[in-house]
Amino acid sequence: MTDKIYARAAQPATPISFDVPEHACDCHTHIHGDTEKFPLFAGRVYTPGPASPEEMAALHKALHIERVVIVTPSVYGTDNSSSLFGIKARGTTARGVAVIDDRTTENELDAMQADGFRGIRINLATDGVDNPDVGRARFTAAIERMKARGWHVQLYTTLAMISAIKDLVLASPVPAVFDHFGGLEASLGLEQPGFADLIALATSGKAYVKISGAYRSSSRAPDYQDIVPYARALIAANPDRIVWGTDWPHPDSAQVAGRKATDIAPFHAIDDGRLLNQLPVWAPDAQVRKKILVDNPARLYGF
């Protein structure tokens, strides 16, 4: 049997150039365990290579980051075992965000809470959901499941969908958390439809925004200069509702011609040291950076 060859997840190449505050948190990561122990979802749209807790620990040592939030990616469906594997490897410095469905019981959610999960994720991007009615229904159902236990609802989606659910977010008894700059496209400018709604939701205090995965919104690697005005606008709107994340191991979920869903999709080659060094550009004030890296994650994830 021929050994499979995977592109490994990148490790930081650039040293950190500013003082990272104690208890800093990377609020968006994934663990991809051994597929024999953690089988992938048959209906997935891409197949990532492995990304282990040991590799993640090396990443965060280089970044001077203590805490982590591990998010179950779409490739596992509603099986959160690989995320739990990562959480247990990190102990009390880790929290999780799970993916559930109608078959997930309250007892299972209780067990997840004891294990460190603090929210659920709705993926409307990789799943290709752009129907506002579907998005509103899924978000409403998620709120109903989470309101009794106070977990947040995280959404990977677009600005158009954020506009479509804005009223629901404002009325929600639990926070909404928007991944990856809310899915904005840096090339479309600050006036692009939906960005004002994202700003308004952050300002309201009802929603958090992850300033993560800049490469998903920008094509101007490696510093993503065109994302600077968006990051600054979001931080200025409400520095108490912004969190930061790497999106390590930087999976490529895009549909690529000739690549089947079962083919290994190489990771994006992102230098997370250089990425973290952009945070002082986005937030020059050290106290604001402490809110983004320490205080806001502690509140949201219960560290």
Short mmCIF file of C-alpha atoms in Angstrom, two decimals:
data_model
loop_
_atom_site.label_atom_id
_atom_site.label_comp_id
_atom_site.label_asym_id
_atom_site.label_seq_id
_atom_site.Cartn_x
_atom_site.Cartn_y
_atom_site.Cartn_z
CA MET A 1 0.00 0.00 0.00
CA THR A 2 1.41 3.38 -0.99
CA ASP A 3 1.79 5.93 1.79
CA LYS A 4 -0.32 9.03 1.32
CA ILE A 5 1.60 12.28 1.10
CA TYR A 6 0.02 15.36 2.63
CA ALA A 7 1.02 19.00 2.53
CA ARG A 8 1.63 19.85 6.16
CA ALA A 9 -0.01 22.82 7.82
CA ALA A 10 2.31 25.83 7.89
CA GLN A 11 4.25 26.99 10.94
CA PRO A 12 5.11 30.67 11.51
CA ALA A 13 8.18 31.88 9.65
CA THR A 14 8.18 35.46 11.01
CA PRO A 15 8.96 36.26 14.67
CA ILE A 16 6.35 38.26 16.56
CA SER A 17 7.29 41.95 16.62
CA PHE A 18 5.15 43.22 19.51
CA ASP A 19 4.38 42.27 23.11
CA VAL A 20 1.54 39.75 23.06
CA PRO A 21 -0.44 40.13 26.31
CA GLU A 22 -0.63 37.29 28.80
CA HIS A 23 -3.52 34.83 28.23
CA ALA A 24 -3.91 35.81 24.56
CA CYS A 25 -6.32 33.63 22.62
CA ASP A 26 -6.44 32.35 19.05
CA CYS A 27 -10.21 32.23 18.57
CA HIS A 28 -10.43 30.22 15.35
CA THR A 29 -8.56 26.98 14.69
CA HIS A 30 -9.30 23.43 13.55
CA ILE A 31 -7.91 20.01 14.42
CA HIS A 32 -7.86 17.30 11.75
CA GLY A 33 -7.08 14.03 13.47
CA ASP A 34 -6.16 10.63 12.07
CA THR A 35 -8.99 9.76 9.68
CA GLU A 36 -9.11 6.18 10.95
CA LYS A 37 -9.93 7.49 14.42
CA PHE A 38 -11.86 10.55 13.27
CA PRO A 39 -13.58 9.68 9.98
CA LEU A 40 -14.61 12.47 7.66
CA PHE A 41 -18.22 13.23 6.74
CA ALA A 42 -19.26 11.47 3.51
CA GLY A 43 -21.05 14.61 2.29
CA ARG A 44 -18.07 16.93 2.67
CA VAL A 45 -17.11 19.28 -0.16
CA TYR A 46 -13.33 19.10 0.44
CA THR A 47 -10.79 16.89 2.19
CA PRO A 48 -8.08 18.49 4.34
CA GLY A 49 -4.77 16.98 5.33
CA PRO A 50 -3.91 16.29 8.98
CA ALA A 51 -3.42 19.02 11.57
CA SER A 52 -2.50 17.69 14.99
CA PRO A 53 -2.66 19.12 18.52
CA GLU A 54 1.15 18.92 18.63
CA GLU A 55 1.45 21.05 15.51
CA MET A 56 -1.05 23.51 16.94
CA ALA A 57 0.93 23.70 20.19
CA ALA A 58 4.08 24.54 18.19
CA LEU A 59 2.16 27.24 16.31
CA HIS A 60 0.97 28.91 19.49
CA LYS A 61 4.35 28.68 21.18
CA ALA A 62 5.82 30.63 18.27
CA LEU A 63 2.98 33.17 18.44
CA HIS A 64 3.19 33.57 22.27
CA ILE A 65 -0.47 32.59 22.53
CA GLU A 66 -1.75 30.58 25.49
CA ARG A 67 -5.45 30.00 24.80
CA VAL A 68 -7.26 28.53 21.84
CA VAL A 69 -10.76 27.99 20.47
CA ILE A 70 -11.13 24.87 18.33
CA VAL A 71 -14.00 24.96 15.84
CA THR A 72 -15.44 21.82 14.27
CA PRO A 73 -15.04 22.19 10.48
CA SER A 74 -17.68 21.13 7.95
CA VAL A 75 -15.68 18.04 6.91
CA TYR A 76 -16.83 16.24 10.08
CA GLY A 77 -20.53 16.95 9.76
CA THR A 78 -21.89 16.87 13.33
CA ASP A 79 -19.09 14.68 14.72
CA ASN A 80 -17.16 16.88 17.16
CA SER A 81 -14.73 14.16 18.27
CA SER A 82 -11.68 15.61 16.55
CA SER A 83 -12.28 19.01 18.15
CA LEU A 84 -12.69 17.32 21.54
CA PHE A 85 -9.40 15.49 20.93
CA GLY A 86 -7.74 18.88 20.46
CA ILE A 87 -9.45 20.41 23.50
CA LYS A 88 -8.30 17.57 25.76
CA ALA A 89 -4.75 17.98 24.50
CA ARG A 90 -4.75 21.64 25.60
CA GLY A 91 -6.72 21.24 28.82
CA THR A 92 -8.12 24.33 30.53
CA THR A 93 -6.59 26.69 27.97
CA ALA A 94 -8.94 25.41 25.23
CA ARG A 95 -12.59 25.89 24.38
CA GLY A 96 -14.65 24.48 21.52
CA VAL A 97 -17.38 25.43 19.07
CA ALA A 98 -19.49 22.47 17.96
CA VAL A 99 -21.65 21.59 14.99
CA ILE A 100 -24.99 19.99 15.87
CA ASP A 101 -28.28 19.04 14.24
CA ASP A 102 -31.82 18.16 15.33
CA ARG A 103 -30.67 14.72 16.47
CA THR A 104 -28.19 16.19 18.97
CA THR A 105 -29.70 15.65 22.42
CA GLU A 106 -29.62 17.97 25.42
CA ASN A 107 -27.60 15.32 27.28
CA GLU A 108 -25.02 15.42 24.51
CA LEU A 109 -24.89 19.21 24.77
CA ASP A 110 -24.45 18.91 28.54
CA ALA A 111 -21.48 16.61 27.97
CA MET A 112 -20.03 19.04 25.43
CA GLN A 113 -20.38 21.88 27.90
CA ALA A 114 -18.49 19.89 30.54
CA ASP A 115 -15.80 19.23 27.94
CA GLY A 116 -15.33 22.93 27.15
CA PHE A 117 -17.65 23.67 24.24
CA ARG A 118 -19.25 27.10 24.47
CA GLY A 119 -21.06 27.64 21.15
CA ILE A 120 -22.35 26.08 17.96
CA ARG A 121 -21.45 26.90 14.38
CA ILE A 122 -23.77 27.31 11.43
CA ASN A 123 -21.92 27.04 8.13
CA LEU A 124 -23.84 28.84 5.40
CA ALA A 125 -20.75 29.34 3.21
CA THR A 126 -19.20 25.95 2.54
CA ASP A 127 -22.75 24.55 2.51
CA GLY A 128 -23.59 27.03 -0.25
CA VAL A 129 -26.66 28.42 1.48
CA ASP A 130 -27.59 31.85 0.11
CA ASN A 131 -31.36 31.68 0.59
CA PRO A 132 -32.28 34.21 3.30
CA ASP A 133 -35.29 32.16 4.37
CA VAL A 134 -33.08 29.12 5.00
CA GLY A 135 -30.52 31.22 6.85
CA ARG A 136 -33.16 32.83 9.04
CA ALA A 137 -34.73 29.47 9.86
CA ARG A 138 -31.40 27.86 10.79
CA PHE A 139 -30.34 30.82 12.91
CA THR A 140 -33.73 30.94 14.70
CA ALA A 141 -33.56 27.21 15.45
CA ALA A 142 -30.01 27.60 16.78
CA ILE A 143 -31.05 30.42 19.12
CA GLU A 144 -33.85 28.26 20.52
CA ARG A 145 -31.39 25.46 21.28
CA MET A 146 -28.78 27.76 22.84
CA LYS A 147 -30.75 30.31 24.85
CA ALA A 148 -31.23 28.08 27.90
CA ARG A 149 -27.51 27.36 28.27
CA GLY A 150 -26.20 30.76 27.13
CA TRP A 151 -23.97 29.50 24.34
CA HIS A 152 -23.29 31.72 21.35
CA VAL A 153 -24.18 31.01 17.73
CA GLN A 154 -21.29 31.33 15.31
CA LEU A 155 -21.95 31.86 11.61
CA TYR A 156 -19.72 31.36 8.61
CA THR A 157 -21.60 33.31 5.97
CA THR A 158 -21.76 36.38 3.73
CA LEU A 159 -22.60 40.03 4.23
CA ALA A 160 -25.84 39.52 2.28
CA MET A 161 -26.97 36.87 4.76
CA ILE A 162 -25.89 39.04 7.70
CA SER A 163 -28.16 41.80 6.37
CA ALA A 164 -30.99 39.26 6.01
CA ILE A 165 -30.76 38.13 9.65
CA LYS A 166 -29.85 41.49 11.21
CA ASP A 167 -33.19 41.85 12.99
CA LEU A 168 -32.91 38.35 14.44
CA VAL A 169 -29.42 39.05 15.76
CA LEU A 170 -30.58 42.27 17.42
CA ALA A 171 -33.42 40.38 19.13
CA SER A 172 -31.38 37.31 20.06
CA PRO A 173 -30.92 36.43 23.75
CA VAL A 174 -27.50 34.94 22.92
CA PRO A 175 -24.58 36.49 21.03
CA ALA A 176 -23.97 35.92 17.34
CA VAL A 177 -20.36 35.53 16.24
CA PHE A 178 -19.42 36.16 12.62
CA ASP A 179 -16.40 34.36 11.18
CA HIS A 180 -13.70 35.85 8.98
CA PHE A 181 -14.68 39.53 8.73
CA GLY A 182 -18.29 38.54 8.04
CA GLY A 183 -17.38 37.27 4.59
CA LEU A 184 -16.69 40.74 3.16
CA GLU A 185 -14.70 41.20 -0.05
CA ALA A 186 -11.92 43.73 0.46
CA SER A 187 -11.89 44.74 -3.21
CA LEU A 188 -15.48 46.03 -3.05
CA GLY A 189 -14.82 48.91 -0.66
CA LEU A 190 -16.22 50.08 2.67
CA GLU A 191 -19.53 50.98 1.05
CA GLN A 192 -20.20 47.42 -0.15
CA PRO A 193 -23.70 46.17 0.68
CA GLY A 194 -23.93 44.63 4.13
CA PHE A 195 -20.77 46.03 5.71
CA ALA A 196 -22.72 48.82 7.41
CA ASP A 197 -25.01 46.15 8.89
CA LEU A 198 -22.01 44.23 10.20
CA ILE A 199 -20.71 47.45 11.78
CA ALA A 200 -24.13 48.15 13.29
CA LEU A 201 -24.36 44.68 14.81
CA ALA A 202 -20.91 44.99 16.37
CA THR A 203 -21.79 48.46 17.67
CA SER A 204 -25.00 47.10 19.22
CA GLY A 205 -23.04 44.63 21.34
CA LYS A 206 -25.26 41.79 20.11
CA ALA A 207 -22.62 40.36 17.78
CA TYR A 208 -18.92 39.60 17.83
CA VAL A 209 -16.79 39.67 14.69
CA LYS A 210 -13.72 37.52 14.21
CA ILE A 211 -10.99 39.44 12.43
CA SER A 212 -9.65 36.14 11.15
CA GLY A 213 -8.88 34.49 7.84
CA ALA A 214 -7.92 37.75 6.13
CA TYR A 215 -6.82 35.73 3.10
CA ARG A 216 -10.45 34.74 2.55
CA SER A 217 -11.44 38.39 2.03
CA SER A 218 -8.27 39.67 0.38
CA SER A 219 -5.97 38.50 -2.40
CA ARG A 220 -3.18 40.89 -1.41
CA ALA A 221 -0.91 38.50 0.47
CA PRO A 222 1.14 38.43 2.60
CA ASP A 223 0.07 41.52 4.59
CA TYR A 224 -3.46 42.00 3.19
CA GLN A 225 -3.14 45.77 3.15
CA ASP A 226 -6.61 46.18 1.66
CA ILE A 227 -8.16 44.62 4.80
CA VAL A 228 -6.73 47.37 7.05
CA PRO A 229 -9.63 49.85 6.71
CA TYR A 230 -12.17 47.11 7.46
CA ALA A 231 -10.33 45.89 10.53
CA ARG A 232 -9.94 49.44 11.82
CA ALA A 233 -13.61 50.24 11.16
CA LEU A 234 -14.81 47.16 13.03
CA ILE A 235 -12.49 47.80 15.96
CA ALA A 236 -13.52 51.47 16.12
CA ALA A 237 -17.20 50.46 16.07
CA ASN A 238 -16.87 48.38 19.25
CA PRO A 239 -13.49 47.11 20.49
CA ASP A 240 -15.36 45.01 23.08
CA ARG A 241 -16.89 42.82 20.38
CA ILE A 242 -13.86 41.93 18.25
CA VAL A 243 -11.81 38.74 18.57
CA TRP A 244 -8.81 37.52 16.59
CA GLY A 245 -7.99 34.14 15.10
CA THR A 246 -5.55 32.46 12.74
CA ASP A 247 -7.93 30.05 10.97
CA TRP A 248 -5.04 27.54 11.24
CA PRO A 249 -4.39 25.15 9.54
CA HIS A 250 -5.84 27.33 6.76
CA PRO A 251 -7.92 24.77 4.88
CA ASP A 252 -8.82 25.34 1.25
CA SER A 253 -12.54 24.61 0.92
CA ALA A 254 -12.86 26.14 -2.55
CA GLN A 255 -14.30 24.17 -5.43
CA VAL A 256 -11.36 23.63 -7.80
CA ALA A 257 -11.78 22.27 -11.34
CA GLY A 258 -10.55 18.69 -11.54
CA ARG A 259 -10.31 18.23 -7.76
CA LYS A 260 -12.80 15.81 -6.28
CA ALA A 261 -14.21 16.29 -2.78
CA THR A 262 -12.24 13.22 -1.69
CA ASP A 263 -8.91 14.51 -3.04
CA ILE A 264 -6.60 16.12 -0.50
CA ALA A 265 -6.93 19.91 -0.70
CA PRO A 266 -3.54 21.44 0.19
CA PHE A 267 -3.54 23.99 2.99
CA HIS A 268 -3.04 27.67 2.22
CA ALA A 269 0.58 28.62 2.92
CA ILE A 270 -0.03 31.36 5.49
CA ASP A 271 2.71 32.80 7.71
CA ASP A 272 0.81 33.24 10.98
CA GLY A 273 3.65 35.21 12.53
CA ARG A 274 3.39 37.81 9.81
CA LEU A 275 -0.40 37.67 10.13
CA LEU A 276 -0.34 38.33 13.89
CA ASN A 277 2.12 41.18 13.32
CA GLN A 278 -0.65 42.96 11.40
CA LEU A 279 -2.71 43.31 14.57
CA PRO A 280 -0.78 46.41 15.78
CA VAL A 281 -1.45 47.93 12.35
CA TRP A 282 -5.15 47.27 12.80
CA ALA A 283 -5.15 48.20 16.50
CA PRO A 284 -2.22 50.50 17.40
CA ASP A 285 -3.34 50.86 21.05
CA ALA A 286 -1.98 48.08 23.32
CA GLN A 287 -5.05 48.23 25.59
CA VAL A 288 -7.34 47.67 22.60
CA ARG A 289 -5.20 44.71 21.53
CA LYS A 290 -5.56 43.28 25.04
CA LYS A 291 -9.35 43.49 24.68
CA ILE A 292 -9.20 41.68 21.34
CA LEU A 293 -6.73 39.00 22.40
CA VAL A 294 -7.61 38.49 26.08
CA ASP A 295 -10.66 40.20 27.56
CA ASN A 296 -13.21 39.58 24.80
CA PRO A 297 -12.35 35.89 24.34
CA ALA A 298 -12.42 35.38 28.11
CA ARG A 299 -15.96 36.81 28.22
CA LEU A 300 -17.24 35.02 25.14
CA TYR A 301 -15.73 31.59 25.77
CA GLY A 302 -15.68 31.55 29.57
CA PHE A 303 -11.95 31.27 30.22
#
